[in-house]
PDB file of C-alpha atoms in Angstrom:
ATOM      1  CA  UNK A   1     -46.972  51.912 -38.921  1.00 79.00           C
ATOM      2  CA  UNK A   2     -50.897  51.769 -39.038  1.00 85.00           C
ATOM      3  CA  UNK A   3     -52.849  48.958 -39.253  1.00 92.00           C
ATOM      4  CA  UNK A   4     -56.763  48.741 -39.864  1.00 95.00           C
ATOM      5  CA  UNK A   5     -59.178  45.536 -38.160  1.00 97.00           C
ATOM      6  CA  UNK A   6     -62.439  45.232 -39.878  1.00 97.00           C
ATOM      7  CA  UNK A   7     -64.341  43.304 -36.815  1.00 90.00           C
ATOM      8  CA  UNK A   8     -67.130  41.549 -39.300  1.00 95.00           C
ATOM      9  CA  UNK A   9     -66.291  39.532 -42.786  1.00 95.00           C
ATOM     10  CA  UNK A  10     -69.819  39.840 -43.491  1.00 96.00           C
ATOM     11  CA  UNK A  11     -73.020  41.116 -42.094  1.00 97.00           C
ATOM     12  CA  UNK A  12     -76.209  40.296 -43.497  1.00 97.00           C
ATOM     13  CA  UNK A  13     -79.285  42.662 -42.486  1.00 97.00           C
ATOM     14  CA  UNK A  14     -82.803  43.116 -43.802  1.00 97.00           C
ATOM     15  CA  UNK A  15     -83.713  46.031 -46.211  1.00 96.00           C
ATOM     16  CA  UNK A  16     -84.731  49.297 -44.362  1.00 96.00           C
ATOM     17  CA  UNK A  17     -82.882  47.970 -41.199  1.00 97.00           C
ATOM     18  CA  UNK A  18     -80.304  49.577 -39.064  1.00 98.00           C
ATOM     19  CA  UNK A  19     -76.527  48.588 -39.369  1.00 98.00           C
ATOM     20  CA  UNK A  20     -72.751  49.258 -38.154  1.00 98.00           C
ATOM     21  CA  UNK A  21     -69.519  48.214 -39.472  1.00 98.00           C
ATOM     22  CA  UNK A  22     -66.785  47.807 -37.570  1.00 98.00           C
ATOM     23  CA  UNK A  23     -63.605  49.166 -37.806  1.00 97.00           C
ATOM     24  CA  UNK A  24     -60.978  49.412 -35.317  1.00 97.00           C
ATOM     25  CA  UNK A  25     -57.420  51.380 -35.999  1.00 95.00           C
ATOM     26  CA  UNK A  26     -53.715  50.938 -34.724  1.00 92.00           C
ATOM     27  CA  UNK A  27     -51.051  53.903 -34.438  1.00 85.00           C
ATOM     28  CA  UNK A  28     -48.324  55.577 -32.280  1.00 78.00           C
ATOM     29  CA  UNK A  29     -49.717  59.063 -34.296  1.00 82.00           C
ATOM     30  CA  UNK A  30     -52.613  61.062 -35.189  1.00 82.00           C
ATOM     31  CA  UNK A  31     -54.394  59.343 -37.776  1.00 87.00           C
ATOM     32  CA  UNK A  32     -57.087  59.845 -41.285  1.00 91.00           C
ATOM     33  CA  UNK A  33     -59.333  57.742 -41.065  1.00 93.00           C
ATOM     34  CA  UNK A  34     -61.702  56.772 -44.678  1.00 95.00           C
ATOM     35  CA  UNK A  35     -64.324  54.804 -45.573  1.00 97.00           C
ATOM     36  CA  UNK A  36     -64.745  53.593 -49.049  1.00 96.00           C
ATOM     37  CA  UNK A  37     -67.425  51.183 -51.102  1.00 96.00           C
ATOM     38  CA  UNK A  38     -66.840  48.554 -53.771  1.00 95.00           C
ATOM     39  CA  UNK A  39     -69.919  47.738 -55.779  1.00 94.00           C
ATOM     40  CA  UNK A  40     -69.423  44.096 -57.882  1.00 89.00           C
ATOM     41  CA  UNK A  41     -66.444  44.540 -60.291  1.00 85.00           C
ATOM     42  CA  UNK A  42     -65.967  48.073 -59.868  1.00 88.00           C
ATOM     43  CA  UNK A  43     -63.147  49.764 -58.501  1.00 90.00           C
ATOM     44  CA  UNK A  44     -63.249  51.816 -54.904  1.00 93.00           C
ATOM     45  CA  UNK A  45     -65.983  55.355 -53.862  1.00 93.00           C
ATOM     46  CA  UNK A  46     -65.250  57.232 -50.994  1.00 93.00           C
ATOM     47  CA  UNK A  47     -68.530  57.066 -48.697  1.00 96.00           C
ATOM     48  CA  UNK A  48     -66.538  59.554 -46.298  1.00 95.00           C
ATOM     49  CA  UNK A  49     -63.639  60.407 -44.073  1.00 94.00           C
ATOM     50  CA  UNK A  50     -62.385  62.274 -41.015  1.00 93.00           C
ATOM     51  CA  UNK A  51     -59.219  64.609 -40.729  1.00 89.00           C
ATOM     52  CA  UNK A  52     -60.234  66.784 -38.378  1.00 86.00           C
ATOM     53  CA  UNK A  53     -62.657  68.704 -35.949  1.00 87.00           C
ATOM     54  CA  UNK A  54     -66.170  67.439 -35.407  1.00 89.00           C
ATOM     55  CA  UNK A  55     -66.307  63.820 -34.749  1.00 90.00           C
ATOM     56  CA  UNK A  56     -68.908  62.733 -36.576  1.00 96.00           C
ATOM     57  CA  UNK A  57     -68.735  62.223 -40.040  1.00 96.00           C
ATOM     58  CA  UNK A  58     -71.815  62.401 -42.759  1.00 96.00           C
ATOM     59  CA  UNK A  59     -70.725  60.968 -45.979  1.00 95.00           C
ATOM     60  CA  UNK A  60     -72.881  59.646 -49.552  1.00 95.00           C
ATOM     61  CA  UNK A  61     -75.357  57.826 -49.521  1.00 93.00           C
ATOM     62  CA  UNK A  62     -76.714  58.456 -46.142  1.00 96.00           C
ATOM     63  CA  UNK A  63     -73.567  56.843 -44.125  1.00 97.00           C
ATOM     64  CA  UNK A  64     -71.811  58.403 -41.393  1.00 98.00           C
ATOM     65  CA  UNK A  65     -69.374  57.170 -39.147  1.00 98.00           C
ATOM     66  CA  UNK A  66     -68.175  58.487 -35.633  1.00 96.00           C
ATOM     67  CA  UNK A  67     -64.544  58.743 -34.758  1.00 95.00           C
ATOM     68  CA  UNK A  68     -63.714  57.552 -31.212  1.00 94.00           C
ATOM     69  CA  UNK A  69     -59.907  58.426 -30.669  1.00 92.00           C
ATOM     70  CA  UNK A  70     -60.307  56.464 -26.996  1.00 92.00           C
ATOM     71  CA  UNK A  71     -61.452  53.354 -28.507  1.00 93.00           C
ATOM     72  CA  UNK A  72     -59.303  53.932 -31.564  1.00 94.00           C
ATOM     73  CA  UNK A  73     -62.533  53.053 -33.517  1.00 96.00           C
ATOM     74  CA  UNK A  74     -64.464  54.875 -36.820  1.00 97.00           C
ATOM     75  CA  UNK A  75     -67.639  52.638 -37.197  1.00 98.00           C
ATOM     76  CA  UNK A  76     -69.804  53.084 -40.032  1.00 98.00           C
ATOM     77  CA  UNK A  77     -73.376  53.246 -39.540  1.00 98.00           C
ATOM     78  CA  UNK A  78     -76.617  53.882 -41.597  1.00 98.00           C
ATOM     79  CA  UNK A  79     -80.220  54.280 -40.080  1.00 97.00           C
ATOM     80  CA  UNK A  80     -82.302  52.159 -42.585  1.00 97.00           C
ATOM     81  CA  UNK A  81     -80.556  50.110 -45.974  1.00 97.00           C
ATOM     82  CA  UNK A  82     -81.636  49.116 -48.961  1.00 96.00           C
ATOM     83  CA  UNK A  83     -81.063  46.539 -51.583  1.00 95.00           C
ATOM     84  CA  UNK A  84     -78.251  48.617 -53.443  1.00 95.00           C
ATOM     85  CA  UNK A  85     -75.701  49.181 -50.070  1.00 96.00           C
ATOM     86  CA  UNK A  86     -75.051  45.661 -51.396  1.00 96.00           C
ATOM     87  CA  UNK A  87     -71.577  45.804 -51.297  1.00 96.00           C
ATOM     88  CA  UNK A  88     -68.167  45.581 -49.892  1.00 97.00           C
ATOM     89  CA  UNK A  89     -66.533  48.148 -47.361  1.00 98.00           C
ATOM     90  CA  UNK A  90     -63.155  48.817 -46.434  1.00 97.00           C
ATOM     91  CA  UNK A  91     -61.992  50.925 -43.539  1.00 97.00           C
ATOM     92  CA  UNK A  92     -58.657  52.659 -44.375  1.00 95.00           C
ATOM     93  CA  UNK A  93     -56.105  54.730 -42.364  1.00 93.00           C
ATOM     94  CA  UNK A  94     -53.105  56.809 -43.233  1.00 89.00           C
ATOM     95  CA  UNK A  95     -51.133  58.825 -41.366  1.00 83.00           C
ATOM     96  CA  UNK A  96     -48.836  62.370 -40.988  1.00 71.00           C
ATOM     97  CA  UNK A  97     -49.110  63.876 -44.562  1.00 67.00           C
ATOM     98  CA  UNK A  98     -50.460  61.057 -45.613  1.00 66.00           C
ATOM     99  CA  UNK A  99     -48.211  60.860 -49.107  1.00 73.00           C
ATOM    100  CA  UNK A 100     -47.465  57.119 -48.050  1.00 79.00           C
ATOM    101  CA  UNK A 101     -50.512  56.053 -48.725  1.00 88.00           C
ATOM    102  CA  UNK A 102     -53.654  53.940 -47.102  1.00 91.00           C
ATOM    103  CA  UNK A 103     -53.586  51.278 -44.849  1.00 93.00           C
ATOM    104  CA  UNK A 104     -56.762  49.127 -45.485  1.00 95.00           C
ATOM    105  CA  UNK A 105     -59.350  47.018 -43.328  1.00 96.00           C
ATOM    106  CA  UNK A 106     -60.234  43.500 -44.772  1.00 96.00           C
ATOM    107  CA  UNK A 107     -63.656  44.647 -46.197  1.00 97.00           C
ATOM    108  CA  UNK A 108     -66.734  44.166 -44.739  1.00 97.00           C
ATOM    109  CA  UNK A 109     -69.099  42.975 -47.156  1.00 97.00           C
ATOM    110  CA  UNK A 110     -72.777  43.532 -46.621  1.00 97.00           C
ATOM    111  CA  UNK A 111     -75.911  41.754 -47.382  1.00 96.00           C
ATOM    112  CA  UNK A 112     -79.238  43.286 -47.982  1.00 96.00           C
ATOM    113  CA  UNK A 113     -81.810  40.752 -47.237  1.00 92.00           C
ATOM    114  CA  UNK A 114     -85.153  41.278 -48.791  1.00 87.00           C
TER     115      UNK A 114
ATOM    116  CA  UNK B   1     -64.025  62.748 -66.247  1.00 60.00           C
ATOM    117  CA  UNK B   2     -61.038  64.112 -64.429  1.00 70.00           C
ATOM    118  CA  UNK B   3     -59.374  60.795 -62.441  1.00 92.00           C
ATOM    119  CA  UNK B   4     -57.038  57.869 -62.554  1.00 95.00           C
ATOM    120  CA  UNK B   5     -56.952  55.650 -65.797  1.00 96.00           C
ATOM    121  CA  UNK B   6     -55.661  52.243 -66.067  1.00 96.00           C
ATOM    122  CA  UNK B   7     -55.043  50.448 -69.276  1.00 95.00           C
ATOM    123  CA  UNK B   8     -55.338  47.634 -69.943  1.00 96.00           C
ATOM    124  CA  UNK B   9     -58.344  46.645 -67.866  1.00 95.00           C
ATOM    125  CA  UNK B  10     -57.981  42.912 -68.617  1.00 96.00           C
ATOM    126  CA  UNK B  11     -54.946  40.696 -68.654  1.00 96.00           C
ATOM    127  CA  UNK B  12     -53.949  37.049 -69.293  1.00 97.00           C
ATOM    128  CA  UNK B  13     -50.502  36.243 -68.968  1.00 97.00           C
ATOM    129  CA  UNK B  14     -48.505  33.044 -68.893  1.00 97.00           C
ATOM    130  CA  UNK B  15     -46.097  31.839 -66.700  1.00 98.00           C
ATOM    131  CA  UNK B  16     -42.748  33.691 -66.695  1.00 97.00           C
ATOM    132  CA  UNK B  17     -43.900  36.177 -68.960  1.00 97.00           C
ATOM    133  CA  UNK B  18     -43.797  40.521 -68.482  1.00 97.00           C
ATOM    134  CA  UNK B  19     -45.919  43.196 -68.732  1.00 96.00           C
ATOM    135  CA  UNK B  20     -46.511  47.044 -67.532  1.00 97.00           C
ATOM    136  CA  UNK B  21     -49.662  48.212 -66.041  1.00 98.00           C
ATOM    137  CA  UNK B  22     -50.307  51.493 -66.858  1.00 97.00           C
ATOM    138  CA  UNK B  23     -51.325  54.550 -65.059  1.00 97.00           C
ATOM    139  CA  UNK B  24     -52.246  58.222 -65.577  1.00 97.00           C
ATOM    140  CA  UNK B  25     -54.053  60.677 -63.214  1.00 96.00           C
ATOM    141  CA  UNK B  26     -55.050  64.138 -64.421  1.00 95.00           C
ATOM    142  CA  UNK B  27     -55.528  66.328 -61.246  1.00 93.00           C
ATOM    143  CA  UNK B  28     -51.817  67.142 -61.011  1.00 93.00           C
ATOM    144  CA  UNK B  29     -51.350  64.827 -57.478  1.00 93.00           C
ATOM    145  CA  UNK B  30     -48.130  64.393 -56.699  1.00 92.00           C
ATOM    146  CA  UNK B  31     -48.465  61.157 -55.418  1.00 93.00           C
ATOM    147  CA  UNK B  32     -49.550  58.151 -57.068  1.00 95.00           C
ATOM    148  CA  UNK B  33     -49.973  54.570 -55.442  1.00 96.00           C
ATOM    149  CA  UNK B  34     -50.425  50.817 -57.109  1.00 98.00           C
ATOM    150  CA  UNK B  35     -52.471  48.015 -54.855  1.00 97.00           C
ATOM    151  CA  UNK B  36     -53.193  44.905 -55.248  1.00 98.00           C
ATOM    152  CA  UNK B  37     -56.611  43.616 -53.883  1.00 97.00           C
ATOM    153  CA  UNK B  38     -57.002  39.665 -53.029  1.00 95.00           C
ATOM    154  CA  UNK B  39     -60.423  38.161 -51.551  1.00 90.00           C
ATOM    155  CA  UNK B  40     -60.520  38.587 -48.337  1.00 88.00           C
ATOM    156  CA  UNK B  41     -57.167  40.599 -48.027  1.00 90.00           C
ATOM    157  CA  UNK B  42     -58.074  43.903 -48.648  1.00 92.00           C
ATOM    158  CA  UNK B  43     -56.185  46.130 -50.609  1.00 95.00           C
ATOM    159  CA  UNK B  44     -52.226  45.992 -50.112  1.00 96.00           C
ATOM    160  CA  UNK B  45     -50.039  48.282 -51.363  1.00 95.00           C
ATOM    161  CA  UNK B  46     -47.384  47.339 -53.591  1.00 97.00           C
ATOM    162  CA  UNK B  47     -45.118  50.904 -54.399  1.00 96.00           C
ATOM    163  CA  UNK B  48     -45.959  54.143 -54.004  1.00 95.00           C
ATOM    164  CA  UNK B  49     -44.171  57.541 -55.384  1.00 95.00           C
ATOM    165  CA  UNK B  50     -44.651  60.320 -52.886  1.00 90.00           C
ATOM    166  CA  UNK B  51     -43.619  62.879 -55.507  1.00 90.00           C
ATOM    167  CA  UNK B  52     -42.282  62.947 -58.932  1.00 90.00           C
ATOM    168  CA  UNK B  53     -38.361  61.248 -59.090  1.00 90.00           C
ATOM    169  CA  UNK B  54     -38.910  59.279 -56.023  1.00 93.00           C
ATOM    170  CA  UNK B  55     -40.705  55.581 -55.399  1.00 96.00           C
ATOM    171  CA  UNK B  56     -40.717  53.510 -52.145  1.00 94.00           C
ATOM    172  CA  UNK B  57     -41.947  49.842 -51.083  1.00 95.00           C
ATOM    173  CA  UNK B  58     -45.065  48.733 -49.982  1.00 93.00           C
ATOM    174  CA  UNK B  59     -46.361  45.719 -47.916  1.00 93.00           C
ATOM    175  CA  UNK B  60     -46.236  43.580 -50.816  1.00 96.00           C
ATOM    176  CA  UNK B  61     -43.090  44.583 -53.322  1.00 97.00           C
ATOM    177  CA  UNK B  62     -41.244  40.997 -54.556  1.00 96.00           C
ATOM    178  CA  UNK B  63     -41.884  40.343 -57.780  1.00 96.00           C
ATOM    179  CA  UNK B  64     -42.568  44.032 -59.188  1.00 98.00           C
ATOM    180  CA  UNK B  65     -41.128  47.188 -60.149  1.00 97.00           C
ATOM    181  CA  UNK B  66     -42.345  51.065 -60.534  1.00 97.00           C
ATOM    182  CA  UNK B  67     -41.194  54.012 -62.738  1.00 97.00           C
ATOM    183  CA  UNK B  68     -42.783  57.376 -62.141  1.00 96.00           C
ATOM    184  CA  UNK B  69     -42.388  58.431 -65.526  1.00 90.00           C
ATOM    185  CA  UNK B  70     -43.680  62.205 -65.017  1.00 95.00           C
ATOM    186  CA  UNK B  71     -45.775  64.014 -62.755  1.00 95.00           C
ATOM    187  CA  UNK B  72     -48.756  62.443 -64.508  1.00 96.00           C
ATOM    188  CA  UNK B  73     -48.135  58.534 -65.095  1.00 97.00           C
ATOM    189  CA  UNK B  74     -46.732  55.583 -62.644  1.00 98.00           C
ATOM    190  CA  UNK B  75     -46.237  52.420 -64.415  1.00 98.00           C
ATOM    191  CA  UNK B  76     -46.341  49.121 -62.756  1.00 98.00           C
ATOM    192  CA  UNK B  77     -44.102  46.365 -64.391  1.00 98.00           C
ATOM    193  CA  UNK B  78     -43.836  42.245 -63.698  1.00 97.00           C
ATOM    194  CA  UNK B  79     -40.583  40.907 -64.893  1.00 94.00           C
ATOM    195  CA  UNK B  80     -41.369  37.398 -64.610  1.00 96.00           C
ATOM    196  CA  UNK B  81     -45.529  36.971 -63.960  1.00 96.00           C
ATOM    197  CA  UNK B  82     -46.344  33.912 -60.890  1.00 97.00           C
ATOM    198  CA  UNK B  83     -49.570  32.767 -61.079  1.00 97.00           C
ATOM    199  CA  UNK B  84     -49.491  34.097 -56.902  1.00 97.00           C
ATOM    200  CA  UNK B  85     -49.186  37.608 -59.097  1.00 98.00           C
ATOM    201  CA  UNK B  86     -53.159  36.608 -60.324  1.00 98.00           C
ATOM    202  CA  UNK B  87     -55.014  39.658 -59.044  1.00 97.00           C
ATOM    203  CA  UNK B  88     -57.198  43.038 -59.234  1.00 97.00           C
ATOM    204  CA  UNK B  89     -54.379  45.786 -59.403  1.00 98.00           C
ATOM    205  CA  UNK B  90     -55.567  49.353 -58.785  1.00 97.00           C
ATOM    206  CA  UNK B  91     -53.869  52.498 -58.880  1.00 97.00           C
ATOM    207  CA  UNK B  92     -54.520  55.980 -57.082  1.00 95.00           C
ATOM    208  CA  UNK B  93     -53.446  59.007 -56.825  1.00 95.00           C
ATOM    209  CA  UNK B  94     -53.673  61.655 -54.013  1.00 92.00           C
ATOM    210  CA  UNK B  95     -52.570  65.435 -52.426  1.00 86.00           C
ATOM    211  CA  UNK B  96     -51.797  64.720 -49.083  1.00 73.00           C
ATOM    212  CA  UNK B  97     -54.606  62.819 -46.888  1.00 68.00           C
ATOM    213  CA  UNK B  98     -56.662  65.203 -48.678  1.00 70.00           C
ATOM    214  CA  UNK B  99     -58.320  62.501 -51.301  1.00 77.00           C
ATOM    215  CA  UNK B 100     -57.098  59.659 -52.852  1.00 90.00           C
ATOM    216  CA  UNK B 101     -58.786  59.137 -56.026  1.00 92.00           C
ATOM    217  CA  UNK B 102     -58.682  55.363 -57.622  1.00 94.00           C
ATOM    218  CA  UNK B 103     -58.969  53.901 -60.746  1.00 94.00           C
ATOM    219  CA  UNK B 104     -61.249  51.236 -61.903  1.00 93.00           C
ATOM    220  CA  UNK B 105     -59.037  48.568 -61.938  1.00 95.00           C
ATOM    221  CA  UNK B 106     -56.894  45.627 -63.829  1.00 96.00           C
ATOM    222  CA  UNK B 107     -57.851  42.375 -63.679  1.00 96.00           C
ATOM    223  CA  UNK B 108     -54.645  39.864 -64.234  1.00 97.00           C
ATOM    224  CA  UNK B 109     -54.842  36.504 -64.662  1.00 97.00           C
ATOM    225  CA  UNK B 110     -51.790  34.262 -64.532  1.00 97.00           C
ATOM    226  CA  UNK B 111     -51.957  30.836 -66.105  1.00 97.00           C
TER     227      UNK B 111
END
């Protein structure tokens, strides 16, 4: 079984500052590893994900997120926010062929200071 | 839009009474998923159908039941609603670890 810890309940950063979300996997097998966003009372976006290959992920938005297999860890980072990343993020995993589903992270949810 | 749709998209029950979420994806997945997301919990899944005929548990099965009805719809059902059942309920639907695609949600209230 996988399991998914989301380091930060909340981080609060100023607009057109840097930031990283946490996200730290378990599992005894090669692993998926997503990113998603929840705006207020809307359902879930994928912001990106890594199956395979290159490491380093670029997703919407202007997210990306670097897999570290040694650390078990996909953090998700973005150079400079702004007011509408205003939302929550959950870090999900799933593994083999991935029919059983995701296994999700807490959510991080992130405040844009003005 | 091509996707996942969820009816109904709000819900008050009482106490002790049923209902069936609905769900119906149009991408021809063959697996479909229901969660359940709680503040500060995440999402949790609650059944999943890998492909059409079968269903399995999730993390968080007591007090529900699934019927894949066809390749296209997977129906969510509460017997006997708890108000510890009050909740957003999303489905999904995927092909392989490929993409899962959600829907936008059902917001249940249990008084």
């Amino acid at each position: 079984a996988q399991s998914v810890t989301q380091l930060d309940s909340q981080v609060p950063v100023f607009e057109e500052a840097p930031v990283e979300l946490r996200c730290n996997y378990s599992s005894s097998v090669s692993v998926y590893l997503f990113w998603y966003v929840q705006y207020p009372n809307q359902g879930l976006q994928l912001l990106l994900k890594y199956l395979s290959g290159s490491t380093l992920v670029k997703g919407i938005n202007g997210f990306e997120a670097e897999f570290n297999k040694s650390q078990t860890s996909f953090h998700l980072r973005k150079p400079s926010v702004h007011i509408s990343d205003t939302a929550e993020y959950f870090c999900a995993v799933t593994a083999g062929g991935g029919a059983d589903g995701l296994t999700f992270g807490k959510g991080t949810h992130l405040i844009i200071q003005p | 839009n091509a996707g996942v749709t969820q009816t109904p998209k709000f819900q008050v029950l009482k106490t002790g009474q049923s209902m069936t979420l609905q769900c119906a994806q149009d991408m021809n997945h063959n697996s479909m998923y229901w969660y359940r997301q709680d503040p500060g919990m995440g999402l949790r899944l609650i059944y999943y159908s890998a492909s059409e005929g079968t269903t399995d548990k999730g993390e968080v099965p007591n007090g529900y039941n699934v019927s894949r009805l066809n390749k296209r719809e997977f129906s969510l059902r509460l017997e006997s609603a708890a108000p510890s059942q009050t909740s957003v309920y999303f489905c999904a639907s995927s092909e392989g670890q490929l993409g899962y695609t959600f829907g936008s949600g059902t917001r249940l209230t249990v008084v």
